[in-house]
Amino acid sequence: MDKRLLVNTAHVRGHGTNIGGELAPQVFEIDKVDRLRSSSPLHYSLHVRIVEQSLLVQGTLECNLQCECDRCLCEYDQSIEINNVCHYFEIPGDKIVDITDEIREDILIMFPQKYLCSAECMGLCPSCGRNRNAEDCQCENNESVVDVWSQLNELEL
Ligand SMILES: [Zn+2]
Ligand SMILES: [Zn+2]
């Protein structure tokens, strides 16, 4: 799998050329810090065209992230898609344009700031450590359980 995305402008036809493929996930330089575990390859589907001696690159980028939830620590997948890629590049003497950095920056900006398996994730109980998405626990500071019991009491009255 490619680590750099190079466009040979000598091969770009007058009305433009479509290029598609995958870049190795190493392009994101993900360390095992944070809640981001890994990524699929970066899929690109681009239209490249020469406009007034510059290279115009437009199209779509896509990747799938494997993350760990901030609240419940479960692993989940999140896909990211960008369909408004648009960059101009100067064409160097050797006609080869390396567009890797711009493409990578486009998609890195869309990486999540917070990692949540769902917006409603209830996380782990701070007392017993149970995953409150999967099971209720009887801990007193578990507000959702307290609420359920108080509602039941009201029904019985
Ligand atoms: Zn979660
Ligand atoms: Zn608990």
mmCIF file of N, CA and C in Angstrom, residues 63-149:
data_model
loop_
_atom_site.group_PDB
_atom_site.id
_atom_site.type_symbol
_atom_site.label_atom_id
_atom_site.label_comp_id
_atom_site.label_asym_id
_atom_site.label_seq_id
_atom_site.Cartn_x
_atom_site.Cartn_y
_atom_site.Cartn_z
ATOM 1 N N CYS A 63 -12.108 7.239 5.701
ATOM 2 C CA CYS A 63 -11.389 6.236 6.482
ATOM 3 C C CYS A 63 -12.262 5.801 7.639
ATOM 4 N N ASN A 64 -11.885 4.702 8.255
ATOM 5 C CA ASN A 64 -12.639 4.140 9.361
ATOM 6 C C ASN A 64 -11.716 4.027 10.572
ATOM 7 N N LEU A 65 -12.124 4.650 11.675
ATOM 8 C CA LEU A 65 -11.285 4.676 12.872
ATOM 9 C C LEU A 65 -11.755 3.651 13.893
ATOM 10 N N GLN A 66 -10.810 3.039 14.563
ATOM 11 C CA GLN A 66 -11.125 2.198 15.715
ATOM 12 C C GLN A 66 -10.767 2.995 16.964
ATOM 13 N N CYS A 67 -11.783 3.251 17.793
ATOM 14 C CA CYS A 67 -11.614 4.154 18.930
ATOM 15 C C CYS A 67 -11.981 3.437 20.217
ATOM 16 N N GLU A 68 -11.617 4.082 21.326
ATOM 17 C CA GLU A 68 -12.023 3.602 22.644
ATOM 18 C C GLU A 68 -12.846 4.705 23.294
ATOM 19 N N CYS A 69 -14.019 4.340 23.811
ATOM 20 C CA CYS A 69 -14.935 5.332 24.373
ATOM 21 C C CYS A 69 -14.346 5.956 25.643
ATOM 22 N N ASP A 70 -14.420 7.278 25.738
ATOM 23 C CA ASP A 70 -13.934 8.001 26.920
ATOM 24 C C ASP A 70 -14.679 7.581 28.178
ATOM 25 N N ARG A 71 -15.950 7.233 28.035
ATOM 26 C CA ARG A 71 -16.775 6.981 29.226
ATOM 27 C C ARG A 71 -16.821 5.514 29.637
ATOM 28 N N CYS A 72 -17.034 4.627 28.669
ATOM 29 C CA CYS A 72 -17.221 3.222 29.054
ATOM 30 C C CYS A 72 -16.055 2.333 28.624
ATOM 31 N N LEU A 73 -15.081 2.900 27.929
ATOM 32 C CA LEU A 73 -13.864 2.198 27.530
ATOM 33 C C LEU A 73 -14.076 1.083 26.511
ATOM 34 N N CYS A 74 -15.289 0.979 25.965
ATOM 35 C CA CYS A 74 -15.511 -0.033 24.934
ATOM 36 C C CYS A 74 -14.858 0.425 23.633
ATOM 37 N N GLU A 75 -14.622 -0.537 22.755
ATOM 38 C CA GLU A 75 -14.094 -0.181 21.443
ATOM 39 C C GLU A 75 -15.233 -0.014 20.462
ATOM 40 N N TYR A 76 -15.123 0.962 19.620
ATOM 41 C CA TYR A 76 -16.146 1.166 18.604
ATOM 42 C C TYR A 76 -15.496 1.742 17.353
ATOM 43 N N ASP A 77 -16.213 1.660 16.253
ATOM 44 C CA ASP A 77 -15.710 2.170 14.982
ATOM 45 C C ASP A 77 -16.397 3.474 14.629
ATOM 46 N N GLN A 78 -15.673 4.325 14.007
ATOM 47 C CA GLN A 78 -16.268 5.562 13.517
ATOM 48 C C GLN A 78 -15.720 5.828 12.123
ATOM 49 N N SER A 79 -16.617 6.082 11.189
ATOM 50 C CA SER A 79 -16.116 6.363 9.841
ATOM 51 C C SER A 79 -16.146 7.864 9.587
ATOM 52 N N ILE A 80 -15.199 8.302 8.805
ATOM 53 C CA ILE A 80 -15.053 9.722 8.487
ATOM 54 C C ILE A 80 -15.024 9.857 6.974
ATOM 55 N N GLU A 81 -15.807 10.778 6.486
ATOM 56 C CA GLU A 81 -15.834 10.991 5.040
ATOM 57 C C GLU A 81 -15.800 12.487 4.761
ATOM 58 N N ILE A 82 -15.026 12.853 3.793
ATOM 59 C CA ILE A 82 -14.946 14.253 3.362
ATOM 60 C C ILE A 82 -15.185 14.272 1.861
ATOM 61 N N ASN A 83 -16.147 15.052 1.418
ATOM 62 C CA ASN A 83 -16.434 15.030 -0.020
ATOM 63 C C ASN A 83 -16.240 16.389 -0.684
ATOM 64 N N ASN A 84 -15.548 17.287 0.005
ATOM 65 C CA ASN A 84 -15.321 18.605 -0.601
ATOM 66 C C ASN A 84 -13.842 18.955 -0.644
ATOM 67 N N VAL A 85 -13.027 17.944 -0.879
ATOM 68 C CA VAL A 85 -11.589 18.198 -1.018
ATOM 69 C C VAL A 85 -11.357 19.146 -2.185
ATOM 70 N N CYS A 86 -10.518 20.150 -1.970
ATOM 71 C CA CYS A 86 -10.199 21.085 -3.054
ATOM 72 C C CYS A 86 -8.856 21.743 -2.766
ATOM 73 N N HIS A 87 -7.869 21.438 -3.577
ATOM 74 C CA HIS A 87 -6.540 22.012 -3.406
ATOM 75 C C HIS A 87 -5.939 22.379 -4.761
ATOM 76 N N TYR A 88 -5.161 23.454 -4.737
ATOM 77 C CA TYR A 88 -4.342 23.815 -5.897
ATOM 78 C C TYR A 88 -2.872 23.577 -5.549
ATOM 79 N N PHE A 89 -2.131 23.066 -6.515
ATOM 80 C CA PHE A 89 -0.702 22.847 -6.306
ATOM 81 C C PHE A 89 0.072 23.444 -7.476
ATOM 82 N N GLU A 90 1.206 24.008 -7.150
ATOM 83 C CA GLU A 90 2.125 24.405 -8.218
ATOM 84 C C GLU A 90 2.759 23.147 -8.783
ATOM 85 N N ILE A 91 2.998 23.177 -10.068
ATOM 86 C CA ILE A 91 3.594 22.004 -10.707
ATOM 87 C C ILE A 91 5.102 22.218 -10.809
ATOM 88 N N PRO A 92 5.881 21.351 -10.154
ATOM 89 C CA PRO A 92 7.341 21.533 -10.168
ATOM 90 C C PRO A 92 7.946 21.070 -11.489
ATOM 91 N N GLY A 93 9.234 21.318 -11.629
ATOM 92 C CA GLY A 93 9.929 20.988 -12.873
ATOM 93 C C GLY A 93 9.818 19.526 -13.281
ATOM 94 N N ASP A 94 9.826 18.630 -12.296
ATOM 95 C CA ASP A 94 9.770 17.198 -12.645
ATOM 96 C C ASP A 94 8.341 16.696 -12.880
ATOM 97 N N LYS A 95 7.373 17.612 -12.789
ATOM 98 C CA LYS A 95 5.954 17.309 -13.090
ATOM 99 C C LYS A 95 5.275 16.420 -12.050
ATOM 100 N N ILE A 96 6.003 16.039 -10.997
ATOM 101 C CA ILE A 96 5.426 15.146 -9.989
ATOM 102 C C ILE A 96 4.995 15.983 -8.777
ATOM 103 N N VAL A 97 3.719 15.916 -8.420
ATOM 104 C CA VAL A 97 3.204 16.675 -7.281
ATOM 105 C C VAL A 97 2.874 15.693 -6.161
ATOM 106 N N ASP A 98 3.441 15.946 -4.974
ATOM 107 C CA ASP A 98 3.156 15.118 -3.803
ATOM 108 C C ASP A 98 2.006 15.778 -3.034
ATOM 109 N N ILE A 99 0.835 15.147 -3.059
ATOM 110 C CA ILE A 99 -0.330 15.770 -2.414
ATOM 111 C C ILE A 99 -0.655 15.114 -1.064
ATOM 112 N N THR A 100 0.258 14.280 -0.571
ATOM 113 C CA THR A 100 -0.013 13.513 0.651
ATOM 114 C C THR A 100 -0.348 14.399 1.849
ATOM 115 N N ASP A 101 0.477 15.424 2.080
ATOM 116 C CA ASP A 101 0.316 16.212 3.303
ATOM 117 C C ASP A 101 -1.025 16.938 3.344
ATOM 118 N N GLU A 102 -1.430 17.512 2.226
ATOM 119 C CA GLU A 102 -2.697 18.249 2.186
ATOM 120 C C GLU A 102 -3.879 17.304 2.400
ATOM 121 N N ILE A 103 -3.811 16.152 1.757
ATOM 122 C CA ILE A 103 -4.882 15.163 1.891
ATOM 123 C C ILE A 103 -4.988 14.689 3.343
ATOM 124 N N ARG A 104 -3.840 14.413 3.933
ATOM 125 C CA ARG A 104 -3.822 13.955 5.326
ATOM 126 C C ARG A 104 -4.402 15.025 6.256
ATOM 127 N N GLU A 105 -4.011 16.284 6.055
ATOM 128 C CA GLU A 105 -4.516 17.356 6.919
ATOM 129 C C GLU A 105 -6.028 17.491 6.789
ATOM 130 N N ASP A 106 -6.538 17.341 5.576
ATOM 131 C CA ASP A 106 -7.988 17.429 5.366
ATOM 132 C C ASP A 106 -8.734 16.463 6.266
ATOM 133 N N ILE A 107 -8.237 15.251 6.360
ATOM 134 C CA ILE A 107 -8.987 14.226 7.089
ATOM 135 C C ILE A 107 -8.655 14.258 8.578
ATOM 136 N N LEU A 108 -7.445 14.662 8.937
ATOM 137 C CA LEU A 108 -7.086 14.745 10.366
ATOM 138 C C LEU A 108 -7.960 15.765 11.093
ATOM 139 N N ILE A 109 -8.320 16.834 10.397
ATOM 140 C CA ILE A 109 -9.174 17.864 10.995
ATOM 141 C C ILE A 109 -10.522 17.276 11.414
ATOM 142 N N MET A 110 -10.957 16.227 10.723
ATOM 143 C CA MET A 110 -12.257 15.629 11.007
ATOM 144 C C MET A 110 -12.204 14.548 12.082
ATOM 145 N N PHE A 111 -11.020 14.231 12.564
ATOM 146 C CA PHE A 111 -10.934 13.227 13.629
ATOM 147 C C PHE A 111 -11.659 13.754 14.860
ATOM 148 N N PRO A 112 -12.304 12.872 15.642
ATOM 149 C CA PRO A 112 -13.096 13.355 16.774
ATOM 150 C C PRO A 112 -12.245 14.027 17.854
ATOM 151 N N GLN A 113 -12.828 15.027 18.494
ATOM 152 C CA GLN A 113 -12.186 15.663 19.642
ATOM 153 C C GLN A 113 -12.444 14.851 20.902
ATOM 154 N N LYS A 114 -13.639 14.294 20.974
ATOM 155 C CA LYS A 114 -14.032 13.446 22.093
ATOM 156 C C LYS A 114 -14.417 12.097 21.528
ATOM 157 N N TYR A 115 -14.049 11.048 22.214
ATOM 158 C CA TYR A 115 -14.382 9.710 21.736
ATOM 159 C C TYR A 115 -15.527 9.149 22.569
ATOM 160 N N LEU A 116 -16.698 9.041 21.937
ATOM 161 C CA LEU A 116 -17.863 8.503 22.622
ATOM 162 C C LEU A 116 -18.507 7.447 21.721
ATOM 163 N N CYS A 117 -18.801 6.275 22.315
ATOM 164 C CA CYS A 117 -19.404 5.209 21.515
ATOM 165 C C CYS A 117 -20.794 5.617 21.067
ATOM 166 N N SER A 118 -21.483 6.430 21.893
ATOM 167 C CA SER A 118 -22.727 7.051 21.464
ATOM 168 C C SER A 118 -22.928 8.274 22.345
ATOM 169 N N ALA A 119 -23.724 9.221 21.871
ATOM 170 C CA ALA A 119 -23.930 10.449 22.644
ATOM 171 C C ALA A 119 -24.590 10.139 23.987
ATOM 172 N N GLU A 120 -25.322 9.013 24.057
ATOM 173 C CA GLU A 120 -26.041 8.670 25.285
ATOM 174 C C GLU A 120 -25.242 7.725 26.174
ATOM 175 N N CYS A 121 -24.008 7.457 25.836
ATOM 176 C CA CYS A 121 -23.244 6.481 26.626
ATOM 177 C C CYS A 121 -23.281 6.857 28.102
ATOM 178 N N MET A 122 -23.648 5.876 28.946
ATOM 179 C CA MET A 122 -23.771 6.142 30.385
ATOM 180 C C MET A 122 -22.474 5.842 31.124
ATOM 181 N N GLY A 123 -21.511 5.264 30.458
ATOM 182 C CA GLY A 123 -20.205 5.075 31.065
ATOM 183 C C GLY A 123 -20.171 3.987 32.113
ATOM 184 N N LEU A 124 -19.087 3.970 32.852
ATOM 185 C CA LEU A 124 -18.901 2.975 33.894
ATOM 186 C C LEU A 124 -19.369 3.547 35.225
ATOM 187 N N CYS A 125 -19.935 2.689 36.084
ATOM 188 C CA CYS A 125 -20.310 3.128 37.431
ATOM 189 C C CYS A 125 -19.044 3.461 38.204
ATOM 190 N N PRO A 126 -18.970 4.652 38.797
ATOM 191 C CA PRO A 126 -17.751 5.018 39.527
ATOM 192 C C PRO A 126 -17.533 4.168 40.773
ATOM 193 N N SER A 127 -18.584 3.507 41.274
ATOM 194 C CA SER A 127 -18.436 2.700 42.480
ATOM 195 C C SER A 127 -18.039 1.266 42.180
ATOM 196 N N CYS A 128 -18.836 0.595 41.330
ATOM 197 C CA CYS A 128 -18.584 -0.833 41.120
ATOM 198 C C CYS A 128 -17.913 -1.123 39.783
ATOM 199 N N GLY A 129 -17.827 -0.128 38.913
ATOM 200 C CA GLY A 129 -17.118 -0.340 37.662
ATOM 201 C C GLY A 129 -17.916 -1.047 36.591
ATOM 202 N N ARG A 130 -19.193 -1.370 36.863
ATOM 203 C CA ARG A 130 -19.992 -2.034 35.835
ATOM 204 C C ARG A 130 -20.266 -1.070 34.682
ATOM 205 N N ASN A 131 -20.389 -1.631 33.500
ATOM 206 C CA ASN A 131 -20.750 -0.846 32.319
ATOM 207 C C ASN A 131 -22.246 -0.577 32.377
ATOM 208 N N ARG A 132 -22.614 0.666 32.600
ATOM 209 C CA ARG A 132 -24.032 0.989 32.806
ATOM 210 C C ARG A 132 -24.841 0.970 31.517
ATOM 211 N N ASN A 133 -24.173 0.844 30.377
ATOM 212 C CA ASN A 133 -24.926 0.634 29.138
ATOM 213 C C ASN A 133 -25.453 -0.793 29.072
ATOM 214 N N ALA A 134 -24.726 -1.721 29.689
ATOM 215 C CA ALA A 134 -25.051 -3.135 29.558
ATOM 216 C C ALA A 134 -25.893 -3.643 30.719
ATOM 217 N N GLU A 135 -25.687 -3.112 31.915
ATOM 218 C CA GLU A 135 -26.422 -3.637 33.065
ATOM 219 C C GLU A 135 -26.606 -2.538 34.119
ATOM 220 N N ASP A 136 -27.649 -2.665 34.886
ATOM 221 C CA ASP A 136 -27.862 -1.758 36.009
ATOM 222 C C ASP A 136 -27.104 -2.299 37.207
ATOM 223 N N CYS A 137 -26.649 -1.409 38.048
ATOM 224 C CA CYS A 137 -26.071 -1.863 39.307
ATOM 225 C C CYS A 137 -26.862 -1.207 40.427
ATOM 226 N N GLN A 138 -26.633 -1.650 41.658
ATOM 227 C CA GLN A 138 -27.444 -1.176 42.783
ATOM 228 C C GLN A 138 -26.741 -0.073 43.572
ATOM 229 N N CYS A 139 -25.700 0.471 43.012
ATOM 230 C CA CYS A 139 -24.960 1.486 43.758
ATOM 231 C C CYS A 139 -25.829 2.719 43.992
ATOM 232 N N GLU A 140 -25.660 3.325 45.150
ATOM 233 C CA GLU A 140 -26.522 4.450 45.512
ATOM 234 C C GLU A 140 -26.290 5.674 44.635
ATOM 235 N N ASN A 141 -25.069 5.821 44.179
ATOM 236 C CA ASN A 141 -24.817 7.015 43.368
ATOM 237 C C ASN A 141 -25.117 6.770 41.893
ATOM 238 N N ASN A 142 -25.747 5.650 41.613
ATOM 239 C CA ASN A 142 -26.153 5.396 40.228
ATOM 240 C C ASN A 142 -27.519 6.024 40.016
ATOM 241 N N GLU A 143 -27.515 7.214 39.463
ATOM 242 C CA GLU A 143 -28.746 8.008 39.425
ATOM 243 C C GLU A 143 -29.856 7.350 38.622
ATOM 244 N N SER A 144 -29.492 6.645 37.562
ATOM 245 C CA SER A 144 -30.543 6.065 36.732
ATOM 246 C C SER A 144 -31.313 5.004 37.523
ATOM 247 N N VAL A 145 -30.609 4.243 38.372
ATOM 248 C CA VAL A 145 -31.299 3.235 39.168
ATOM 249 C C VAL A 145 -32.182 3.915 40.220
ATOM 250 N N VAL A 146 -31.647 4.930 40.871
ATOM 251 C CA VAL A 146 -32.434 5.651 41.866
ATOM 252 C C VAL A 146 -33.722 6.183 41.239
ATOM 253 N N ASP A 147 -33.605 6.723 40.054
ATOM 254 C CA ASP A 147 -34.791 7.261 39.396
ATOM 255 C C ASP A 147 -35.838 6.184 39.144
ATOM 256 N N VAL A 148 -35.399 5.051 38.670
ATOM 257 C CA VAL A 148 -36.337 3.964 38.389
ATOM 258 C C VAL A 148 -37.086 3.577 39.663
ATOM 259 N N TRP A 149 -36.372 3.443 40.788
ATOM 260 C CA TRP A 149 -37.024 3.025 42.035
ATOM 261 C C TRP A 149 -38.001 4.088 42.534
#
